[in-house]
Coordinates of C-alpha atoms and ligand atoms in Angstrom, one line a residue:
M1 CA 25.0 8.1 2.4
K2 CA 22.2 10.6 1.4
A3 CA 18.8 10.0 2.9
F4 CA 15.5 11.9 3.7
T5 CA 14.9 11.4 7.4
V6 CA 12.0 12.4 9.8
T7 CA 13.8 14.7 12.3
K8 CA 10.6 15.3 14.1
Y9 CA 6.9 14.2 13.7
S10 CA 5.7 17.1 11.8
P11 CA 4.4 18.1 8.3
N12 CA 7.7 19.9 7.7
G13 CA 9.7 17.1 9.7
L14 CA 11.4 15.5 6.6
E15 CA 14.9 16.5 5.9
A16 CA 17.9 15.6 3.6
A17 CA 20.7 14.2 5.6
D18 CA 24.1 12.6 5.2
I19 CA 24.1 9.4 7.4
P20 CA 26.2 6.3 7.8
T21 CA 25.2 3.4 5.6
P22 CA 23.1 1.1 7.7
A23 CA 24.6 -1.9 9.5
F24 CA 23.0 -5.3 8.2
G25 CA 22.3 -8.3 10.2
P26 CA 22.8 -12.0 9.2
H27 CA 19.3 -12.3 8.0
D28 CA 19.5 -9.1 5.9
V29 CA 20.5 -8.0 2.4
L30 CA 21.9 -4.6 1.8
V31 CA 20.1 -2.9 -1.2
D32 CA 21.6 -0.1 -3.4
V33 CA 18.0 1.8 -3.8
R34 CA 17.6 2.8 -7.5
A35 CA 13.9 4.0 -7.1
A36 CA 11.3 4.3 -4.3
S37 CA 7.6 5.3 -4.5
I38 CA 5.7 7.5 -2.3
N39 CA 2.6 6.2 -0.4
P40 CA -0.1 8.1 1.7
L41 CA 1.4 6.2 4.6
D42 CA 4.7 8.2 4.3
K43 CA 2.8 11.5 5.1
M44 CA 1.0 9.9 8.0
V45 CA 4.3 8.3 9.6
R46 CA 6.0 11.6 9.2
N47 CA 3.2 13.4 10.8
G48 CA 3.1 11.0 13.6
E49 CA -0.4 9.8 12.8
F50 CA 0.8 6.3 13.7
K51 CA 3.2 6.9 16.4
Q52 CA 1.0 5.3 19.1
L53 CA 0.9 1.9 17.1
L54 CA 4.4 2.3 15.2
K55 CA 6.8 3.5 17.5
Y56 CA 9.4 5.1 15.2
K57 CA 12.0 7.1 17.1
P58 CA 13.3 10.4 15.1
P59 CA 15.4 10.7 13.4
F60 CA 14.6 7.8 10.9
V61 CA 14.8 7.4 7.3
L62 CA 11.2 7.4 5.7
G63 CA 9.9 5.4 2.5
H64 CA 8.1 2.2 2.2
D65 CA 8.7 1.0 -1.3
L66 CA 11.8 0.2 -3.3
A67 CA 13.6 -1.4 -6.0
G68 CA 17.4 -1.9 -6.2
V69 CA 20.3 -4.1 -6.3
V70 CA 21.6 -6.3 -3.6
T71 CA 25.1 -5.2 -2.6
Q72 CA 25.8 -7.3 0.5
V73 CA 24.2 -10.6 1.8
G74 CA 23.9 -11.7 5.4
A75 CA 25.5 -14.8 6.6
D76 CA 22.1 -16.6 7.0
V77 CA 20.7 -15.5 3.8
E78 CA 20.2 -18.3 0.9
N79 CA 18.1 -17.1 -1.5
F80 CA 19.8 -13.8 -2.7
S81 CA 23.2 -13.1 -4.1
I82 CA 25.2 -9.7 -4.7
G83 CA 23.9 -8.2 -8.0
D84 CA 20.4 -9.4 -7.7
E85 CA 17.7 -7.0 -8.9
V86 CA 15.0 -6.9 -6.1
Y87 CA 11.9 -5.0 -4.9
S88 CA 10.5 -4.7 -1.5
R89 CA 8.2 -3.3 1.0
P90 CA 10.2 -3.6 4.0
R91 CA 8.3 -4.5 7.3
D92 CA 7.2 -1.7 9.5
L93 CA 9.8 -0.2 12.0
R94 CA 12.5 -1.3 9.3
I95 CA 11.3 1.1 6.6
G96 CA 14.0 3.5 4.9
A97 CA 13.5 3.3 1.3
F98 CA 14.3 7.2 0.7
A99 CA 18.0 6.4 0.9
E100 CA 20.8 5.5 -1.2
T101 CA 21.1 2.2 0.8
I102 CA 18.8 0.1 3.1
A103 CA 19.2 -3.0 5.1
I104 CA 16.1 -5.2 4.7
D105 CA 15.2 -8.5 6.2
A106 CA 15.4 -11.3 3.4
D107 CA 11.9 -12.4 4.3
D108 CA 10.5 -8.9 3.0
V109 CA 12.7 -8.9 -0.3
A110 CA 11.7 -10.5 -3.6
H111 CA 13.2 -10.6 -7.1
K112 CA 12.2 -7.8 -9.2
P113 CA 9.7 -8.6 -12.2
T114 CA 12.3 -8.8 -14.9
S115 CA 9.9 -6.8 -17.3
L116 CA 9.6 -3.8 -15.2
S117 CA 12.2 -1.1 -14.8
F118 CA 13.4 -0.1 -11.2
E119 CA 11.0 3.0 -11.3
E120 CA 8.0 0.7 -12.1
A121 CA 9.0 -1.9 -9.9
A122 CA 9.3 0.6 -6.9
A123 CA 5.8 1.7 -7.6
V124 CA 4.2 -1.5 -6.7
P125 CA 5.1 -3.4 -3.7
L126 CA 2.9 -1.9 -1.0
V127 CA -0.2 -1.7 -3.2
A128 CA 0.4 -5.0 -4.8
L129 CA 0.8 -6.7 -1.5
A130 CA -2.5 -4.8 0.0
A131 CA -4.3 -5.8 -3.0
W132 CA -3.6 -9.4 -2.6
Q133 CA -4.0 -9.6 1.1
A134 CA -7.6 -8.0 0.8
L135 CA -8.7 -10.0 -2.0
V136 CA -7.0 -13.4 -1.5
D137 CA -6.2 -13.6 2.2
V138 CA -9.1 -11.7 3.7
A139 CA -11.9 -12.0 1.2
D140 CA -11.1 -15.2 -0.7
V141 CA -12.7 -13.8 -3.9
R142 CA -13.8 -16.4 -6.5
A143 CA -14.7 -16.2 -9.9
G144 CA -17.8 -14.5 -10.6
Q145 CA -18.0 -12.6 -7.5
R146 CA -18.9 -9.0 -7.5
V147 CA -16.2 -6.7 -6.1
L148 CA -16.5 -2.9 -5.6
V149 CA -13.3 -1.2 -5.6
H150 CA -13.3 2.5 -4.5
A151 CA -10.9 5.0 -6.0
G152 CA -10.0 2.7 -8.9
A153 CA -7.7 5.6 -10.7
G154 CA -5.6 5.9 -7.4
G155 CA -2.2 3.8 -6.5
L156 CA -4.2 1.2 -4.7
G157 CA -7.4 1.1 -6.5
S158 CA -5.7 0.5 -9.9
T159 CA -4.1 -2.5 -8.6
V160 CA -7.0 -3.9 -6.6
T161 CA -9.0 -3.5 -9.8
Q162 CA -6.6 -5.7 -11.9
V163 CA -6.1 -8.3 -9.3
A164 CA -9.8 -8.6 -8.8
K165 CA -10.1 -9.2 -12.7
H166 CA -7.2 -11.7 -12.5
L167 CA -9.3 -13.7 -9.8
G168 CA -12.2 -13.6 -12.1
A169 CA -14.4 -11.1 -10.4
H170 CA -17.0 -8.7 -11.7
V171 CA -15.6 -5.3 -10.8
A172 CA -17.1 -2.0 -10.2
T173 CA -15.0 1.1 -9.3
T174 CA -15.5 4.7 -8.5
A175 CA -13.5 7.2 -10.1
H176 CA -13.6 10.7 -11.5
G177 CA -15.2 10.9 -14.9
K178 CA -12.0 11.9 -16.6
D179 CA -10.4 8.6 -15.4
A180 CA -13.2 6.4 -16.6
D181 CA -11.2 5.1 -19.7
K182 CA -8.2 4.6 -17.6
V183 CA -10.0 2.4 -15.0
R184 CA -11.9 0.6 -17.8
A185 CA -8.6 -0.2 -19.5
L186 CA -7.3 -1.7 -16.1
G187 CA -10.5 -4.0 -16.3
A188 CA -13.2 -2.5 -14.5
D189 CA -16.5 -3.4 -15.7
E190 CA -18.7 -0.7 -14.4
V191 CA -17.3 2.8 -13.6
I192 CA -19.2 5.0 -11.2
D193 CA -18.5 8.7 -11.6
Y194 CA -18.0 9.8 -7.9
T195 CA -18.8 13.4 -9.1
S196 CA -22.1 12.7 -10.5
T197 CA -23.4 9.6 -9.2
D198 CA -23.9 8.3 -5.7
F199 CA -22.6 4.6 -6.1
A200 CA -25.2 3.2 -3.6
S201 CA -28.0 4.2 -5.8
V202 CA -26.7 2.0 -8.7
L203 CA -25.2 -1.1 -7.1
S204 CA -26.5 -3.8 -4.9
G205 CA -25.8 -7.4 -4.1
Y206 CA -22.0 -7.0 -4.0
D207 CA -19.9 -9.7 -2.4
V208 CA -16.9 -7.6 -1.4
V209 CA -16.2 -3.9 -1.1
L210 CA -12.7 -2.6 -0.6
D211 CA -12.9 1.0 0.9
S212 CA -9.9 3.5 1.0
L213 CA -11.9 6.6 1.3
G214 CA -13.1 6.9 4.7
L215 CA -16.0 6.3 7.3
A216 CA -18.7 7.8 5.3
S217 CA -17.8 5.8 2.3
L218 CA -17.5 2.7 4.2
E219 CA -20.9 3.0 5.9
K220 CA -22.6 3.6 2.6
S221 CA -20.7 0.6 1.0
M222 CA -22.0 -1.6 3.5
T223 CA -25.5 -1.1 1.9
V224 CA -24.4 -2.4 -1.3
L225 CA -23.3 -5.8 -0.1
R226 CA -25.6 -9.0 -0.1
P227 CA -26.1 -10.5 3.1
G228 CA -23.1 -12.1 4.4
G229 CA -20.8 -9.8 2.2
L230 CA -17.7 -8.4 3.3
A231 CA -16.6 -4.9 3.6
I232 CA -12.8 -4.2 4.1
S233 CA -11.3 -0.8 4.9
V234 CA -7.7 0.1 4.6
V235 CA -8.2 3.4 6.2
G236 CA -10.0 2.2 9.4
P237 CA -11.3 2.1 11.9
P238 CA -8.9 -0.6 13.0
D239 CA -10.6 -3.8 14.4
P240 CA -9.4 -5.9 17.1
A241 CA -7.7 -8.3 14.9
F242 CA -5.2 -5.6 14.0
A243 CA -3.9 -5.7 17.7
T244 CA -2.7 -9.3 16.9
Q245 CA -1.0 -8.3 13.8
L246 CA 0.9 -5.5 15.6
G247 CA 1.8 -8.1 18.4
Q248 CA 0.3 -6.0 20.8
P249 CA -2.8 -8.0 22.2
L250 CA -3.2 -5.5 25.1
L251 CA -4.5 -2.9 22.4
K252 CA -7.4 -5.2 21.6
P253 CA -10.0 -3.6 23.8
V254 CA -8.9 -0.2 22.6
L255 CA -9.5 -1.2 18.9
A256 CA -12.7 -2.9 19.8
F257 CA -13.9 0.5 21.2
M258 CA -12.6 2.3 18.3
S259 CA -14.5 0.0 15.8
R260 CA -17.5 -0.6 17.9
K261 CA -19.9 1.5 15.6
I262 CA -18.9 0.1 12.5
R263 CA -18.9 -3.4 13.8
R264 CA -22.5 -2.7 15.1
R265 CA -23.5 -1.3 11.7
A266 CA -22.2 -4.2 9.9
K267 CA -24.0 -6.7 12.2
K268 CA -27.3 -4.8 11.9
L269 CA -27.1 -5.0 8.0
G270 CA -26.1 -8.7 8.1
V271 CA -22.6 -8.0 6.6
R272 CA -19.1 -8.5 7.7
Y273 CA -16.4 -5.8 8.4
S274 CA -12.6 -6.3 8.2
F275 CA -9.8 -3.7 8.5
L276 CA -6.7 -4.5 6.6
F277 CA -3.2 -3.0 7.2
M278 CA -0.8 -4.6 4.7
R279 CA 2.1 -6.5 5.8
A280 CA 5.4 -7.3 4.2
S281 CA 5.8 -10.7 2.4
C282 CA 8.4 -12.0 0.1
A283 CA 6.3 -14.9 -0.9
Q284 CA 3.5 -12.8 -2.1
L285 CA 5.9 -10.5 -3.9
E286 CA 7.4 -13.5 -5.8
T287 CA 3.9 -14.5 -6.8
L288 CA 3.0 -11.0 -7.8
A289 CA 6.3 -10.6 -9.8
Q290 CA 5.0 -13.6 -12.0
L291 CA 1.7 -11.7 -12.5
Y292 CA 3.5 -8.5 -13.6
D293 CA 6.0 -10.4 -16.0
N294 CA 3.1 -12.3 -17.7
G295 CA 1.2 -9.1 -18.2
T296 CA -1.7 -10.0 -16.0
I297 CA -1.1 -6.8 -14.0
R298 CA 0.8 -3.7 -14.8
P299 CA 2.1 -0.8 -12.7
V300 CA 0.4 2.6 -13.0
L301 CA 2.7 5.6 -12.9
D302 CA 2.0 9.1 -12.8
R303 CA 5.6 10.8 -13.0
T304 CA 9.0 10.4 -11.5
F305 CA 11.1 12.8 -9.6
P306 CA 15.0 12.8 -9.1
F307 CA 16.0 11.4 -5.6
A308 CA 17.3 14.8 -4.7
D309 CA 13.7 16.1 -4.9
T310 CA 12.0 13.6 -2.6
I311 CA 10.5 16.4 -0.4
E312 CA 9.0 17.8 -3.6
A313 CA 7.6 14.5 -4.7
M314 CA 5.9 14.0 -1.4
A315 CA 4.5 17.5 -1.7
F316 CA 3.2 16.7 -5.1
V317 CA 1.2 13.8 -3.9
E318 CA 0.0 15.5 -0.7
Q319 CA -1.4 18.3 -2.7
G320 CA -3.6 15.8 -4.5
K321 CA -1.8 16.6 -7.8
A322 CA -0.9 12.8 -8.6
N323 CA -2.9 10.5 -10.6
S324 CA -1.7 7.2 -9.3
K325 CA 1.9 6.5 -8.3
V326 CA 4.8 8.9 -8.0
V327 CA 8.3 7.5 -7.8
V328 CA 11.7 9.1 -7.0
T329 CA 14.6 7.8 -8.9
R330 CA 18.4 7.7 -8.6
G331 CA 18.7 7.2 -12.6
T332 CA 21.5 5.0 -13.8
V333 CA 23.8 4.2 -10.9
A334 CA 27.5 3.5 -12.1
Ligands
NAP1 N1 -4.0 0.1 5.2 C1 -3.2 -0.2 4.1 O1 -2.6 -1.6 4.0 C2 -3.2 0.4 2.9 C3 -2.7 0.2 1.7 C4 -2.7 1.2 0.6 C5 -3.2 2.4 0.8 N2 -4.0 2.6 1.9 C6 -4.7 4.0 2.0 O2 -5.5 4.0 1.0 C7 -5.8 5.4 0.5 C8 -5.5 5.3 -0.9 O3 -4.0 5.2 -1.3 P1 -3.6 5.4 -2.6 O4 -2.1 4.8 -2.7 O5 -4.5 4.7 -3.6 O6 -3.8 6.9 -2.8 P2 -3.7 7.7 -4.1 O7 -3.0 7.3 -5.2 O8 -3.6 9.2 -3.7 O9 -5.3 7.6 -4.7 C9 -6.5 8.3 -4.1 C10 -7.4 8.3 -5.1 O10 -8.7 8.4 -4.6 C11 -9.6 9.0 -5.6 N3 -10.6 9.7 -4.9 C12 -10.7 10.8 -4.2 N4 -12.1 11.0 -3.7 C13 -12.9 10.2 -4.3 C14 -14.1 9.6 -4.3 N5 -15.0 10.4 -3.5 N6 -14.6 8.7 -4.8 C15 -13.7 7.6 -5.6 N7 -12.4 8.0 -5.7 C16 -11.8 9.3 -5.1 C17 -8.5 10.0 -6.1 O11 -9.1 10.4 -7.5 P3 -9.0 11.9 -7.9 O12 -7.8 12.1 -8.7 O13 -10.3 12.0 -8.6 O14 -8.9 12.9 -6.6 C18 -7.2 9.1 -6.4 O15 -7.3 8.4 -7.5 C19 -4.7 6.1 1.4 O16 -5.5 6.6 2.6 C20 -3.9 4.9 2.0 O17 -3.2 5.4 3.2 C21 -3.9 1.9 3.0

């Protein structure tokens, strides 16, 4: 089958390849991939930025998000049949969406929202799971709470904004002025143009902040929280709890050291800090599928590329040209 594999950890380490169709285990489904989306995580994994934590061994197939059709079902799989349309963010160390076929643990697969095309469905698993886990699992956002979502025009921010509105929150978001109408249409109550306004000068008393921009933004975000409020970062620094999620408890002291300054700053300000690295979940994807199908949330796509142009699609995203999600598609497969 055709696939895009990381042959070495490097910015030019992704190559088109012809490789065997993957073997699948008794708890797996084999999926004919119809569309896959690009995430910033693809670049980071390809470049080896995560190689100490996620020990992929080149060559391996890249790609974290997909939608497709089930072609084989493992002996122990009960909830899927051949021909089912599905979407998935496969678990770490079992990624490989940039391929014609992927074997996925059935626990990471959900039925595709019926109202979405394969391209739309491929755009959502990673960002929708991250949004749900940040706002529901970690922050337990309640109606009436105030939530600041950074980068509301991006793949993640556009989804977090919609999920926060669904939970009944008052949502402020930072975005370029050109994207103000777009983020308002997604439900943002307040839009702060990051090119002209310092969000910390206009916001205060927030319950939750979701930061995806980096340390400077995270530190500043903590100043707009109410006492006891929660800052969640999806870009780090990782906190000790992440060692447990990785199943590497010995890393706890390392991650405690890496996050010591931000945790100290949170304590000084009387707020809380949590790092989030989303995880695969079929149950949450099934819940989210209902929200897509009843129109509560919707995918936000920039453009699609043919599957053969996956390297160009990644370059488009890396060059900062994308405005929300970019998808590679195999088109109609006979
Ligand atoms: N840990 C996790 O589980 C997890 C999950 C999802 C994403 N992430 C991380 O979150 C980050 C964002 O991911 P993404 O998929 O949303 O990327 P994306 O689609 O590329 O979006 C990035 C957005 O940031 C905006 N932006 C840039 N500078 C800004 C600023 N100063 N203020 C406000 N917005 C600004 C960009 O807008 P312009 O067009 O104006 O530049 C763009 O809309 C990445 O680093 C990704 O790795 C982590």
